Every structure is written in C-alpha cells, then in structure tokens.
Amino acid sequence: MEEQDLTREYRSNIKDNIVSLIIELLNKVVEESKINLNDIEFIGIASPGTISNNIIVQATNLGLENFDIISELQKYINLPMQIKNDSKCAALAEKYYGNMQKNDDCIFLCLGTGIGGAVFLNGEMLVPKKVSGFEIGHMVINKGGRQCNCGKRGCFETYASMRALKNKIAEVLDIDSDFSGEYMRSKLLDLNNKKVREVVEQFVEDLSVGICNLIDIFEPEVIVIGGSFSHYQDTPIYQMLLDKINNPQNRFNKHAAPEIKMAKLKNNAGIIGATIQI
Ligand SMILES: [Zn+2]
C-alpha cells in the first residue's frame, strides 16, 4: 500500500490497522498457497522508516515511533520474524538476485514516496552500529529549503522523490494530486508543455545533485535505481538524468562515472529482500 493512499481513519489507529492487515494477508497467502502455518521458517517484513533491533524507531511518513510491531504480531502468530527498512530490503534483493550481483561497490537508490537506499563496498552492505544510517533522502541539497517531514529543511527527498515530482506537477497544472504514478508517467509528463518541462528539468537537476554527491563519496561501480522511478527507463526523463550524471563537470572525480541501471526486480524487490538474512 502506498503511504499517500492511507485514509485519515486508517491513520488514526494505524498500529492496530497495520497489524490486522498483515495477519489478514498472511492468512490469505497461507490459504491460497495451501501450506501449513507451522511450515513457515520465518517471516520477513519490509517497512519504511528507521528500523533498529527489529523495532520501527521512526517512520515519519506513517507517523510511527518506537513501534515494536513484531511483539504485536507474535501475539497472533508465533513464528520467528525480522523487520528491516524497505529500501535496504530492496537493495539486498538487487545485490543477491538483481542488477548488482556482479559488482562489489554499488549503491541502491529507492525513489518513491521518499528516497531510501543502501551502499555496498567490497561486496558488503554497510551497516552502522548505532541506529541504521544511510538516510539518503535526508541529505540536505538546498540549505534552508523546503520543509521536510523529518523536521529539517532542504532534504534530498523533498526535491527528488516521486512524491515531490507529483506535487510539483499537480501544482503547475493546477490539479488535485490524487492521480496515480502510472497516470503521471503516461499522461501528465508532456515535455512540450513549458510548465511541465521546467518542473521535470528542475527535478532531474536536483536528483542528479544528490546522486553525484553519493558518487563522489562512495565511488560506486554501479548505481541501481528502484522504487516507482524504475518504470521510467524508456522515458526522456531517464536519459536527461544520465546526461547530467555522465557530465564530468557535475562530479569531483571526473573518471568515476558509474553505470546507472534500473532495478531488475521492480516492486517485488522489497518483498524478496525482506527474507534475506545478513
Ligand atoms: Zn528530511
């Protein structure tokens, strides 16, 4: 479920609603696949936000803080469970089964409602000891800029997430922003429309600034982009982004342009990665 699709009513009792939805879906999967609940080895959960020690420390877009979702779920289903950040799950899936398998130094970027990601150096995902790190979406690219849900201003995701693009497109076209991502891609992003083109050019510029910062810090061999942006492979917007990143003037290290690829596993990456244990 997309975070923006949540109704006010759902949000008002979000913890119970999430728990009952997961139980409901799990029972459905068990029934449809004709397996026995006891045959399940463990359950992996991918969640937005900061996850540490199997707890949702903070998921600002969902309004969750210090939520021990596993203990709540285990009141109903007594199976081993693990929870990880959804972008990190998708990154693991792309590393093990997708477009980062052949490289040791890689960055995975998840461009959706927010911006998340993970970094692999020498084949290992970097995992800080304190909380979880790699809050790529909250790297400031415009000091004193747009207000972010996290409390800071000018965060990367307030400019370069798909939600940021959607809000800007709705603003310049003077329409409600309740259209789907698919509708935006196929119907609204008409680059012959001057207002739309300006929004898109600014979006690509902002996205490239964040990506080039990451390239200069980590020097990845490959960057894989997932989330809803992964549907943009055959669009001029993707080519505009590649042109920006490949321009040596936009990077400190003129020789370190990585290969840019879209995620191979598309929207299933998070689900697949939730079950990878590291
Ligand atoms: Zn932020």
Tab-separated table of C-alpha atoms and ligand atoms in Angstrom:
chain	number	residue	atom	x	y	z
A	1	MET	CA	0.000	0.000	0.000
A	2	GLU	CA	1.331	3.428	-0.942
A	3	GLU	CA	1.667	5.736	2.049
A	4	GLN	CA	-0.289	8.513	0.340
A	5	ASP	CA	-3.237	6.150	-0.159
A	6	LEU	CA	-3.848	5.822	3.586
A	7	THR	CA	-7.078	7.403	4.724
A	8	ARG	CA	-7.325	9.648	7.768
A	9	GLU	CA	-9.382	6.961	9.507
A	10	TYR	CA	-6.709	4.333	8.825
A	11	ARG	CA	-4.013	6.647	10.141
A	12	SER	CA	-5.918	7.425	13.351
A	13	ASN	CA	-5.461	3.825	14.505
A	14	ILE	CA	-2.502	2.958	12.353
A	15	LYS	CA	-0.682	0.473	14.611
A	16	ASP	CA	-3.702	-1.836	15.053
A	17	ASN	CA	-4.631	-1.431	11.399
A	18	ILE	CA	-1.171	-2.443	10.185
A	19	VAL	CA	-1.080	-5.481	12.492
A	20	SER	CA	-4.542	-6.701	11.459
A	21	LEU	CA	-3.792	-6.121	7.751
A	22	ILE	CA	-0.596	-8.179	7.943
A	23	ILE	CA	-2.383	-11.020	9.779
A	24	GLU	CA	-5.215	-10.942	7.246
A	25	LEU	CA	-2.841	-11.027	4.253
A	26	LEU	CA	-0.698	-13.740	5.799
A	27	ASN	CA	-3.738	-15.961	6.371
A	28	LYS	CA	-4.762	-15.365	2.767
A	29	VAL	CA	-1.315	-16.318	1.430
A	30	VAL	CA	-1.228	-19.440	3.606
A	31	GLU	CA	-4.674	-20.459	2.420
A	32	GLU	CA	-4.049	-19.760	-1.265
A	33	SER	CA	-0.692	-21.489	-1.368
A	34	LYS	CA	-2.051	-24.461	0.610
A	35	ILE	CA	0.793	-24.533	3.095
A	36	ASN	CA	0.735	-25.146	6.807
A	37	LEU	CA	1.482	-22.116	9.001
A	38	ASN	CA	3.900	-24.249	11.034
A	39	ASP	CA	5.926	-24.990	7.903
A	40	ILE	CA	6.913	-21.316	7.604
A	41	GLU	CA	10.514	-20.949	8.741
A	42	PHE	CA	10.362	-17.231	9.455
A	43	ILE	CA	8.604	-14.065	8.319
A	44	GLY	CA	10.459	-11.081	6.889
A	45	ILE	CA	8.901	-7.625	6.950
A	46	ALA	CA	9.982	-4.605	4.904
A	47	SER	CA	8.952	-1.299	6.454
A	48	PRO	CA	9.574	2.341	5.632
A	49	GLY	CA	11.488	4.388	8.176
A	50	THR	CA	14.362	3.824	10.565
A	51	ILE	CA	14.495	0.250	11.809
A	52	SER	CA	16.864	-0.884	14.545
A	53	ASN	CA	16.927	-4.138	16.549
A	54	ASN	CA	13.671	-5.291	14.929
A	55	ILE	CA	11.813	-2.146	16.065
A	56	ILE	CA	10.400	0.684	13.944
A	57	VAL	CA	12.323	3.506	15.619
A	58	GLN	CA	10.754	6.176	13.424
A	59	ALA	CA	8.639	6.179	10.276
A	60	THR	CA	7.852	9.861	9.834
A	61	ASN	CA	5.626	9.439	6.757
A	62	LEU	CA	3.448	6.959	8.686
A	63	GLY	CA	3.600	8.839	11.990
A	64	LEU	CA	5.127	5.839	13.805
A	65	GLU	CA	7.690	5.986	16.588
A	66	ASN	CA	9.234	3.175	18.663
A	67	PHE	CA	6.748	0.597	17.415
A	68	ASP	CA	7.594	-2.995	18.361
A	69	ILE	CA	5.491	-4.456	15.571
A	70	ILE	CA	6.996	-7.939	15.902
A	71	SER	CA	5.841	-8.379	19.508
A	72	GLU	CA	2.362	-7.257	18.432
A	73	LEU	CA	2.274	-9.706	15.509
A	74	GLN	CA	3.608	-12.543	17.628
A	75	LYS	CA	0.534	-12.244	19.872
A	76	TYR	CA	-1.355	-13.719	16.914
A	77	ILE	CA	1.287	-15.724	15.052
A	78	ASN	CA	4.078	-17.358	16.947
A	79	LEU	CA	6.783	-17.522	14.300
A	80	PRO	CA	10.286	-16.028	14.134
A	81	MET	CA	10.206	-12.637	12.394
A	82	GLN	CA	12.616	-9.955	11.265
A	83	ILE	CA	11.926	-6.407	10.110
A	84	LYS	CA	14.219	-4.252	8.006
A	85	ASN	CA	13.954	-0.935	6.207
A	86	ASP	CA	12.155	-1.443	2.883
A	87	SER	CA	14.825	0.280	0.761
A	88	LYS	CA	17.524	-1.843	2.393
A	89	CYS	CA	15.449	-4.976	1.702
A	90	ALA	CA	15.143	-3.981	-1.963
A	91	ALA	CA	18.891	-3.255	-2.053
A	92	LEU	CA	19.697	-6.722	-0.691
A	93	ALA	CA	17.411	-8.322	-3.265
A	94	GLU	CA	19.129	-6.434	-6.100
A	95	LYS	CA	22.548	-7.409	-4.690
A	96	TYR	CA	21.724	-11.111	-4.354
A	97	TYR	CA	19.379	-11.641	-7.308
A	98	GLY	CA	19.217	-8.466	-9.387
A	99	ASN	CA	21.368	-5.879	-11.121
A	100	MET	CA	24.116	-5.511	-8.512
A	101	GLN	CA	25.186	-9.179	-8.411
A	102	LYS	CA	28.348	-8.693	-10.477
A	103	ASN	CA	29.706	-5.650	-8.637
A	104	ASP	CA	31.356	-5.204	-5.228
A	105	ASP	CA	30.903	-1.433	-4.882
A	106	CYS	CA	27.297	-0.420	-5.500
A	107	ILE	CA	24.612	1.970	-4.406
A	108	PHE	CA	20.919	1.187	-4.433
A	109	LEU	CA	18.537	4.142	-4.512
A	110	CYS	CA	14.847	3.734	-3.949
A	111	LEU	CA	12.900	6.632	-5.464
A	112	GLY	CA	9.292	6.512	-4.345
A	113	THR	CA	7.302	8.363	-1.715
A	114	GLY	CA	10.631	9.254	-0.150
A	115	ILE	CA	14.216	8.357	-1.030
A	116	GLY	CA	15.953	5.478	0.679
A	117	GLY	CA	18.868	3.313	-0.156
A	118	ALA	CA	21.897	1.311	0.793
A	119	VAL	CA	25.586	1.201	-0.008
A	120	PHE	CA	27.735	-1.892	-0.629
A	121	LEU	CA	31.536	-1.677	-0.551
A	122	ASN	CA	33.718	-4.728	-1.213
A	123	GLY	CA	30.520	-6.737	-1.594
A	124	GLU	CA	29.198	-5.990	1.899
A	125	MET	CA	26.265	-3.763	2.791
A	126	LEU	CA	27.441	-1.005	5.107
A	127	VAL	CA	25.547	-1.337	8.401
A	128	PRO	CA	26.341	1.201	11.145
A	129	LYS	CA	26.296	0.010	14.773
A	130	LYS	CA	24.261	2.860	16.319
A	131	VAL	CA	20.892	3.035	14.524
A	132	SER	CA	20.700	2.295	10.822
A	133	GLY	CA	22.317	5.112	8.845
A	134	PHE	CA	22.095	5.831	5.121
A	135	GLU	CA	19.171	8.204	5.399
A	136	ILE	CA	19.967	9.245	1.858
A	137	GLY	CA	16.661	11.084	1.436
A	138	HIS	CA	17.546	13.397	4.308
A	139	MET	CA	20.862	14.586	2.897
A	140	VAL	CA	20.407	18.346	2.515
A	141	ILE	CA	20.785	19.533	-1.066
A	142	ASN	CA	19.367	23.024	-0.511
A	143	LYS	CA	20.248	24.705	2.776
A	144	GLY	CA	17.171	26.375	4.291
A	145	GLY	CA	15.000	24.917	1.515
A	146	ARG	CA	11.700	23.050	1.547
A	147	GLN	CA	10.354	21.781	4.875
A	148	CYS	CA	10.776	18.015	5.245
A	149	ASN	CA	8.626	15.689	7.400
A	150	CYS	CA	11.771	14.895	9.404
A	151	GLY	CA	11.946	18.452	10.754
A	152	LYS	CA	14.924	19.598	8.662
A	153	ARG	CA	14.789	21.824	5.612
A	154	GLY	CA	16.096	21.196	2.115
A	155	CYS	CA	16.277	17.385	2.283
A	156	PHE	CA	17.001	15.496	-0.964
A	157	GLU	CA	13.617	13.724	-0.883
A	158	THR	CA	11.633	16.955	-0.697
A	159	TYR	CA	13.033	17.744	-4.186
A	160	ALA	CA	13.790	14.446	-5.896
A	161	SER	CA	11.330	11.812	-4.635
A	162	MET	CA	8.493	10.758	-6.912
A	163	ARG	CA	6.084	12.353	-4.454
A	164	ALA	CA	7.957	15.661	-4.771
A	165	LEU	CA	7.667	15.424	-8.579
A	166	LYS	CA	3.965	14.572	-8.319
A	167	ASN	CA	3.232	17.514	-6.015
A	168	LYS	CA	5.037	19.958	-8.309
A	169	ILE	CA	3.283	18.634	-11.422
A	170	ALA	CA	-0.094	18.959	-9.671
A	171	GLU	CA	0.837	22.496	-8.635
A	172	VAL	CA	1.790	23.776	-12.112
A	173	LEU	CA	-1.144	22.027	-13.799
A	174	ASP	CA	-3.439	23.295	-11.038
A	175	ILE	CA	-4.983	19.874	-10.419
A	176	ASP	CA	-5.517	17.673	-7.366
A	177	SER	CA	-2.508	15.461	-6.610
A	178	ASP	CA	-4.569	12.283	-6.130
A	179	PHE	CA	-3.574	10.811	-9.538
A	180	SER	CA	-1.565	7.597	-9.741
A	181	GLY	CA	2.120	7.382	-10.603
A	182	GLU	CA	1.208	5.493	-13.769
A	183	TYR	CA	-1.180	8.273	-14.840
A	184	MET	CA	1.504	10.892	-14.219
A	185	ARG	CA	4.056	8.988	-16.311
A	186	SER	CA	1.754	8.236	-19.228
A	187	LYS	CA	-0.445	11.329	-19.368
A	188	LEU	CA	0.923	14.286	-17.438
A	189	LEU	CA	4.647	14.409	-18.156
A	190	ASP	CA	4.312	16.103	-21.528
A	191	LEU	CA	7.654	17.802	-22.125
A	192	ASN	CA	6.128	20.000	-24.836
A	193	ASN	CA	4.220	21.745	-22.061
A	194	LYS	CA	6.602	24.509	-20.939
A	195	LYS	CA	5.493	24.450	-17.275
A	196	VAL	CA	5.819	20.663	-17.060
A	197	ARG	CA	9.204	20.734	-18.797
A	198	GLU	CA	10.532	23.273	-16.276
A	199	VAL	CA	9.376	21.091	-13.363
A	200	VAL	CA	10.937	17.995	-14.921
A	201	GLU	CA	14.238	19.776	-15.649
A	202	GLN	CA	14.437	21.014	-12.061
A	203	PHE	CA	13.576	17.531	-10.744
A	204	VAL	CA	16.308	15.923	-12.866
A	205	GLU	CA	18.799	18.603	-11.801
A	206	ASP	CA	18.013	18.058	-8.097
A	207	LEU	CA	18.103	14.276	-8.454
A	208	SER	CA	21.465	14.437	-10.209
A	209	VAL	CA	22.937	16.680	-7.479
A	210	GLY	CA	22.106	14.079	-4.810
A	211	ILE	CA	23.333	11.184	-6.929
A	212	CYS	CA	26.590	12.961	-7.819
A	213	ASN	CA	27.190	13.653	-4.095
A	214	LEU	CA	26.889	9.912	-3.472
A	215	ILE	CA	29.188	9.117	-6.415
A	216	ASP	CA	31.869	11.471	-5.056
A	217	ILE	CA	31.676	9.937	-1.566
A	218	PHE	CA	31.462	6.220	-2.389
A	219	GLU	CA	32.731	5.884	-5.986
A	220	PRO	CA	30.350	3.038	-6.836
A	221	GLU	CA	30.835	0.872	-9.906
A	222	VAL	CA	27.093	0.748	-10.394
A	223	ILE	CA	24.036	2.603	-9.114
A	224	VAL	CA	20.731	0.780	-9.309
A	225	ILE	CA	17.544	2.814	-9.057
A	226	GLY	CA	14.375	1.170	-7.767
A	227	GLY	CA	11.001	2.326	-6.492
A	228	SER	CA	8.449	3.822	-8.865
A	229	PHE	CA	11.193	5.629	-10.839
A	230	SER	CA	12.234	2.210	-12.161
A	231	HIS	CA	9.266	2.457	-14.577
A	232	TYR	CA	10.896	5.459	-16.294
A	233	GLN	CA	13.610	3.529	-18.156
A	234	ASP	CA	12.153	4.239	-21.610
A	235	THR	CA	11.344	7.893	-20.989
A	236	PRO	CA	13.298	11.063	-21.916
A	237	ILE	CA	13.493	11.866	-18.187
A	238	TYR	CA	15.788	8.895	-17.610
A	239	GLN	CA	18.023	9.973	-20.490
A	240	MET	CA	18.116	13.538	-19.103
A	241	LEU	CA	19.272	12.108	-15.764
A	242	LEU	CA	22.006	10.002	-17.399
A	243	ASP	CA	23.266	13.052	-19.333
A	244	LYS	CA	23.589	15.035	-16.101
A	245	ILE	CA	25.392	12.273	-14.211
A	246	ASN	CA	27.703	11.458	-17.115
A	247	ASN	CA	28.753	15.096	-17.456
A	248	PRO	CA	32.166	15.222	-15.677
A	249	GLN	CA	31.509	18.847	-14.669
A	250	ASN	CA	28.916	17.580	-12.208
A	251	ARG	CA	31.317	15.267	-10.378
A	252	PHE	CA	34.531	15.773	-8.393
A	253	ASN	CA	36.066	12.557	-9.654
A	254	LYS	CA	35.989	13.009	-13.430
A	255	HIS	CA	36.774	9.335	-14.073
A	256	ALA	CA	34.384	7.723	-11.637
A	257	ALA	CA	31.086	7.761	-13.550
A	258	PRO	CA	29.320	4.563	-12.549
A	259	GLU	CA	26.974	2.524	-14.632
A	260	ILE	CA	23.363	3.520	-13.896
A	261	LYS	CA	20.753	0.769	-14.082
A	262	MET	CA	17.124	0.397	-13.172
A	263	ALA	CA	16.159	-2.256	-10.607
A	264	LYS	CA	15.651	-5.680	-12.142
A	265	LEU	CA	13.163	-6.912	-9.551
A	266	LYS	CA	10.927	-3.827	-9.741
A	267	ASN	CA	8.283	-3.675	-6.990
A	268	ASN	CA	8.968	-7.211	-5.767
A	269	ALA	CA	12.464	-6.305	-4.599
A	270	GLY	CA	11.356	-5.255	-1.103
A	271	ILE	CA	9.387	-8.465	-0.541
A	272	ILE	CA	12.235	-10.677	-1.752
A	273	GLY	CA	14.830	-8.769	0.272
A	274	ALA	CA	12.779	-8.935	3.479
A	275	THR	CA	13.596	-12.632	3.699
A	276	ILE	CA	17.356	-12.269	3.170
A	277	GLN	CA	19.195	-12.661	6.459
A	278	ILE	CA	22.514	-10.859	6.892
B	1	ZN	ZN	14.332	15.179	5.903
